[in-house]
Short mmCIF file of C-alpha atoms in Angstrom, two decimals:
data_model
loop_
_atom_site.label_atom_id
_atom_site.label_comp_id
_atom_site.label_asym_id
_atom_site.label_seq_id
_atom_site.Cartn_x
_atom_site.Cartn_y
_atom_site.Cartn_z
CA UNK A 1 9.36 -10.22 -2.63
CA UNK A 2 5.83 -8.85 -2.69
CA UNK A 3 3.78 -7.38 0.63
CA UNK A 4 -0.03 -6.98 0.36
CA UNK A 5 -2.36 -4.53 1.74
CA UNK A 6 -3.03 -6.10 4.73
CA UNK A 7 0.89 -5.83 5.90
CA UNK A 8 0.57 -2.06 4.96
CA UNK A 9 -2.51 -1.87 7.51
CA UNK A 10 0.03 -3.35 9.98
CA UNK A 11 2.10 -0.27 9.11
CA UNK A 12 -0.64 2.40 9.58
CA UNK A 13 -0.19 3.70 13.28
CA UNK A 14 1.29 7.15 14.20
CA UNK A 15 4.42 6.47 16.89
CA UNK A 16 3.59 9.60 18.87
CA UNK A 17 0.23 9.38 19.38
CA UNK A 18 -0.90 5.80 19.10
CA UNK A 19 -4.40 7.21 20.00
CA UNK A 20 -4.68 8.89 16.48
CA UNK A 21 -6.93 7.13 14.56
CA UNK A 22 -6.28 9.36 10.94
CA UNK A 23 -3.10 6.80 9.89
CA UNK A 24 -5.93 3.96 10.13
CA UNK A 25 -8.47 5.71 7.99
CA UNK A 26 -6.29 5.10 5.10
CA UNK A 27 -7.69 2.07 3.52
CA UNK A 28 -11.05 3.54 4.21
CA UNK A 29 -10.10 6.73 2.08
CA UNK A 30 -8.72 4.69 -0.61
CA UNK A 31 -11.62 2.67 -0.40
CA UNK A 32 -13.92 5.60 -1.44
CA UNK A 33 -12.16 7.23 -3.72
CA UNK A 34 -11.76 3.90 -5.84
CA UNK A 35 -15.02 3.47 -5.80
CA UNK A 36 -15.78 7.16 -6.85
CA UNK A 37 -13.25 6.51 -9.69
CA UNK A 38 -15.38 3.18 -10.73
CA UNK A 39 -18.59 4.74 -10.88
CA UNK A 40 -17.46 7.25 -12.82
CA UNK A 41 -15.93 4.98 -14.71
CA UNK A 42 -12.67 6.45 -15.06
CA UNK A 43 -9.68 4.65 -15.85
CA UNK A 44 -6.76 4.59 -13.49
CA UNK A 45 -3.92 3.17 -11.71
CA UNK A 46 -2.88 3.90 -7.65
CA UNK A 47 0.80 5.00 -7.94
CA UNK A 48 3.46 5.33 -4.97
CA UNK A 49 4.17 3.47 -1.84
CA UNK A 50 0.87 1.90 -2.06
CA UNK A 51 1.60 0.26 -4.86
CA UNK A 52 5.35 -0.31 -4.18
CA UNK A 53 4.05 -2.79 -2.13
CA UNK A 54 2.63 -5.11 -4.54
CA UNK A 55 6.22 -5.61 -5.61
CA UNK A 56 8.60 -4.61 -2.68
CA UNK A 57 8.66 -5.05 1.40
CA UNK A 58 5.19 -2.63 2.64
CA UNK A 59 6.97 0.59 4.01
CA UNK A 60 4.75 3.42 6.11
CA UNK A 61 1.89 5.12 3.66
CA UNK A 62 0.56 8.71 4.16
CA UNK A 63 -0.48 9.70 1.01
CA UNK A 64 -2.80 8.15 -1.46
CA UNK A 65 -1.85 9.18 -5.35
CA UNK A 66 -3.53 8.34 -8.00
CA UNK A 67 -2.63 8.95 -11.95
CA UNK A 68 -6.47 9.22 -13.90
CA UNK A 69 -6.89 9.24 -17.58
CA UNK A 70 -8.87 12.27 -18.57
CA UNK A 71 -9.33 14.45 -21.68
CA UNK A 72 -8.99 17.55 -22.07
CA UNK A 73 -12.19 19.13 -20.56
CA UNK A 74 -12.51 16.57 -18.14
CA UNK A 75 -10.69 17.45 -15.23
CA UNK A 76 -13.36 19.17 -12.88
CA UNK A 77 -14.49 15.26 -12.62
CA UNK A 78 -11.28 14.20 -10.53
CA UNK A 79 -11.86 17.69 -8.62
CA UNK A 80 -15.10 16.79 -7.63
CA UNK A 81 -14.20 13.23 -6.45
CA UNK A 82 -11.65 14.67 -4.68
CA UNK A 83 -13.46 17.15 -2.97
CA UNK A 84 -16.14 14.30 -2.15
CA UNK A 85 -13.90 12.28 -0.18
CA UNK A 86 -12.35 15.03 1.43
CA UNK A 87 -15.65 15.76 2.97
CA UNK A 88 -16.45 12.76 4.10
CA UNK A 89 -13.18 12.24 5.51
CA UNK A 90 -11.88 15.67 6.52
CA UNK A 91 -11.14 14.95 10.00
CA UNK A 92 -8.53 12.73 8.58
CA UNK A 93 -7.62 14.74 5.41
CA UNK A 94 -8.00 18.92 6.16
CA UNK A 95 -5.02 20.02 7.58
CA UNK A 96 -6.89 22.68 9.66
CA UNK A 97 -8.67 19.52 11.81
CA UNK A 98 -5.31 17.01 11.72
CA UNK A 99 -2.22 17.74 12.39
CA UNK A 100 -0.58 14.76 10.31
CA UNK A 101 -3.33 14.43 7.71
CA UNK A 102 -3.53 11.57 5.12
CA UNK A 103 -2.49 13.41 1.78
CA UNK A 104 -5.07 12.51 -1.08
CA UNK A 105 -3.87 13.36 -4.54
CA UNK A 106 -5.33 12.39 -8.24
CA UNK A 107 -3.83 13.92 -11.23
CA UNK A 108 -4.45 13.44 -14.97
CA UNK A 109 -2.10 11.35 -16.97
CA UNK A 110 0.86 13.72 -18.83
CA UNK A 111 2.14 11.45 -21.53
CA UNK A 112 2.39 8.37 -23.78
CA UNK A 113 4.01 7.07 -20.75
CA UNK A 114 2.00 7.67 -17.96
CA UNK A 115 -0.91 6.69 -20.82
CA UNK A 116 0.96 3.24 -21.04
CA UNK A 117 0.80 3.26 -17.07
CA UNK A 118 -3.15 3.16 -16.74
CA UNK A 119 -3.23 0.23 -19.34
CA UNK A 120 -0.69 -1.69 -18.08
CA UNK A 121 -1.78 -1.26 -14.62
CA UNK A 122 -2.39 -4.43 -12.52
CA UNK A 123 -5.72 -5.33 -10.65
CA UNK A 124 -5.66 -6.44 -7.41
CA UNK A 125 -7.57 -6.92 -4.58
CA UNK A 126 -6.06 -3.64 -2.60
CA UNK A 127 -7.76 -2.75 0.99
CA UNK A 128 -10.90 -4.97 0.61
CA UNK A 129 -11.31 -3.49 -3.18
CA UNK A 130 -10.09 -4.65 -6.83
CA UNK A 131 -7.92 -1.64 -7.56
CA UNK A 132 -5.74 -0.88 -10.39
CA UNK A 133 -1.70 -0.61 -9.07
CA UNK A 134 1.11 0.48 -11.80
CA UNK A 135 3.85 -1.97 -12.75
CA UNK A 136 6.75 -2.24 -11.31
CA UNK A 137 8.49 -0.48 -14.54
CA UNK A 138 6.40 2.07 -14.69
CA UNK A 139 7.10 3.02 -10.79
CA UNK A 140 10.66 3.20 -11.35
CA UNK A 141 10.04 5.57 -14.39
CA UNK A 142 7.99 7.43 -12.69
CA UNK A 143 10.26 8.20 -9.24
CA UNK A 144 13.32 8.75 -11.88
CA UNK A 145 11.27 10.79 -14.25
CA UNK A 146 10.38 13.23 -11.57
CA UNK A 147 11.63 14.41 -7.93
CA UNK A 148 10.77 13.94 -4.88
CA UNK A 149 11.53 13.68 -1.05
CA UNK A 150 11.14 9.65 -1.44
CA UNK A 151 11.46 8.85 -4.67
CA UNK A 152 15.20 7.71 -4.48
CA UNK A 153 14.71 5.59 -1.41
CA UNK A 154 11.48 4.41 -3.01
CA UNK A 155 13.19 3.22 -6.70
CA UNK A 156 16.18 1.88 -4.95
CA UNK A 157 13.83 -0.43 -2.30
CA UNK A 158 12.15 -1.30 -5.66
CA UNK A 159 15.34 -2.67 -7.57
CA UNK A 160 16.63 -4.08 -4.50
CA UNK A 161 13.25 -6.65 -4.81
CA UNK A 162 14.70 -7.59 -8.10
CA UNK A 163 11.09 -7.37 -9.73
CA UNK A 164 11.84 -4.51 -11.88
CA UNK A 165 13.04 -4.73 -15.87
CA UNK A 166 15.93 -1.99 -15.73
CA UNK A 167 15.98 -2.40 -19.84
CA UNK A 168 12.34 -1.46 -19.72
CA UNK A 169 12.73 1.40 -17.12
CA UNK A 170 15.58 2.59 -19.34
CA UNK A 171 13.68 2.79 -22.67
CA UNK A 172 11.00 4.45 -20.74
CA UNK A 173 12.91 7.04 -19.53
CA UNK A 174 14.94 7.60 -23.16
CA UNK A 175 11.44 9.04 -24.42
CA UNK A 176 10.76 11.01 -21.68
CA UNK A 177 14.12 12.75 -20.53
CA UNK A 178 15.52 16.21 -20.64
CA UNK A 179 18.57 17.40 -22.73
CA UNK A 180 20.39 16.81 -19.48
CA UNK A 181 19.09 13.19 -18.73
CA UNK A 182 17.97 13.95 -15.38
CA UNK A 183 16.25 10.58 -15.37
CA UNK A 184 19.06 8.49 -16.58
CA UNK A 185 21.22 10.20 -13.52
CA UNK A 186 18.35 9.38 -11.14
CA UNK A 187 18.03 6.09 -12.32
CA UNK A 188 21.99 5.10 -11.94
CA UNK A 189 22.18 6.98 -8.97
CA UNK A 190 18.99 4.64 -7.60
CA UNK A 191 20.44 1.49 -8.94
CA UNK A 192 24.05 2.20 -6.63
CA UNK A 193 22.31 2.68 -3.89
CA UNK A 194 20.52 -0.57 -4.32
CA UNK A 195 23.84 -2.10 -5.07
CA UNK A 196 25.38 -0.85 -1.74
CA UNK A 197 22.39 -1.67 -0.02
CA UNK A 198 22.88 -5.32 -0.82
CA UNK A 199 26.50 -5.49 -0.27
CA UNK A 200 26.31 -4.07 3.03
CA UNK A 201 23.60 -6.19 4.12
CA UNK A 202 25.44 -9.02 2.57
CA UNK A 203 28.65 -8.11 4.44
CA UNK A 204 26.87 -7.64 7.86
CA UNK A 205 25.30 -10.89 7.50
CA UNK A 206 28.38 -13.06 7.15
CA UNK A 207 30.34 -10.88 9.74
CA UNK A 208 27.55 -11.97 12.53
CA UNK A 209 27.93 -15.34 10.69
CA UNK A 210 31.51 -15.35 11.42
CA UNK A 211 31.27 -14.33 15.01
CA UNK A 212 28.44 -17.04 15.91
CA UNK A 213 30.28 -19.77 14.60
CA UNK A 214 32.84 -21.88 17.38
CA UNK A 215 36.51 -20.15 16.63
CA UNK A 216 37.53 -24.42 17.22
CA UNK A 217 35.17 -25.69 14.35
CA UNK A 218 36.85 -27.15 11.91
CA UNK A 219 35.08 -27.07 8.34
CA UNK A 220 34.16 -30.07 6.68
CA UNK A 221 36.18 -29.84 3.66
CA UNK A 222 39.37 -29.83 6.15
CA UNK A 223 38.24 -33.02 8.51
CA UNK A 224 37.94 -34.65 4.72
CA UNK A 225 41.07 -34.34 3.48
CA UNK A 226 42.74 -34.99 6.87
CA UNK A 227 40.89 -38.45 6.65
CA UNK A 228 41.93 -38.90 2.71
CA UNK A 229 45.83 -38.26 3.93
CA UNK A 230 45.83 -40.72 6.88
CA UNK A 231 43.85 -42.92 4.66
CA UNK A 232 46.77 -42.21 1.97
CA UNK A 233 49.64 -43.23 4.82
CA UNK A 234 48.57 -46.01 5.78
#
């Protein structure tokens, strides 16, 4: 199952205030700092629940992240395209003027990995832009390879989609895990709760099944072979 941008913007309202405009700026933000990234002409590739949903069900956004390929002495370039768009957009993005501001973060790529993650990054038109959004694989590595509040919910929504390669993920992760592999563990741990995610709404759906159908009805296969023994008898 894949979502598109335009069922995120469906998401993008704030449930306590639906007078706040800030969760509707988001695909205005992301608009700008895209193009700030393409002018520059720095390569890229939009990571997180953005970009979960060109392969998963759209979920609620806040945060914009972005992984940029940059040398060594380059970095002050992503600082000041950040900084641009927070000014333009700091009643949206400064905590000190919103109380639930959009979260903007770019970030240099850290490894053969995440290097492999700008070029095989897919384009798509993204919020009224062509955009760059990271693979499926390469999403999964990247919530496994590293923690966060969402990341497990996040990579098991993703495998539950069944868009993913789990080989790939795994290989990923094998060049990129500690002595302990932390990433492995996430990854398993991800992949059972996808597993009982699907079985339970599996279950639930043929116990409503059960409970709509007439407690009389007699199934097909039954009335068939009642009509092949009479048919027998006589």
């Amino acid at each position: 199952m894949t979502a598109s941008s335009a069922e995120i913007e469906a998401l993008l309202f704030d449930g306590n205030d639906l007078s706040n405009p800030t969760p509707g700026m988001l695909p205005a933000i992301f608009r700008d700092i895209i193009g700030g990234l393409d002018a520059a002409g720095l390569a890229y590739a939009v990571v997180g629940r953005i970009a979960l949903a060109l392969h998963e069900q759209a979920r609620s956004v806040r945060e914009i992240e972005i992984v940029v390929a940059l040398a060594a002495d380059e970095h002050e370039r992503i600082a000041v395209l950040t900084r641009a768009t927070q000014e333009r957009f700091a009643a949206h993005l400064d905590p000190r003027q919103c109380e639930h501001p959009i979260v903007l973060t770019l970030r240099p790529s850290t490894c053969t990995v995440e290097a492999q993650l700008l070029a095989d990054a897919i384009t798509r038109q993204w919020f009224g832009v062509q955009a760059r959004l990271a693979s499926a694989e390469h999403l999964l590595w990247l919530w496994c390879h590293t923690e966060g509040p969402d990341h497990t919910m996040n990579a098991s929504a993703l495998i539950v989609g069944g868009t993913v390669d789990l080989y790939c993920v795994r290989g990923l992760l094998r060049t990129t895990d500690d002595v302990e592999e932390s990433g492995q563990r996430r990854l398993r741990l991800a992949i059972g709760d996808a597993v009982l995610s699907t079985t339970s709404s599996f279950s639930r759906f043929m116990t409503e099944r059960r409970t709509r159908l007439d407690p009389n009805r007699v199934p097909i296969w039954q009335l068939q072979r009642a009509k092949a023994a009479d048919s027998g008898e006589r």
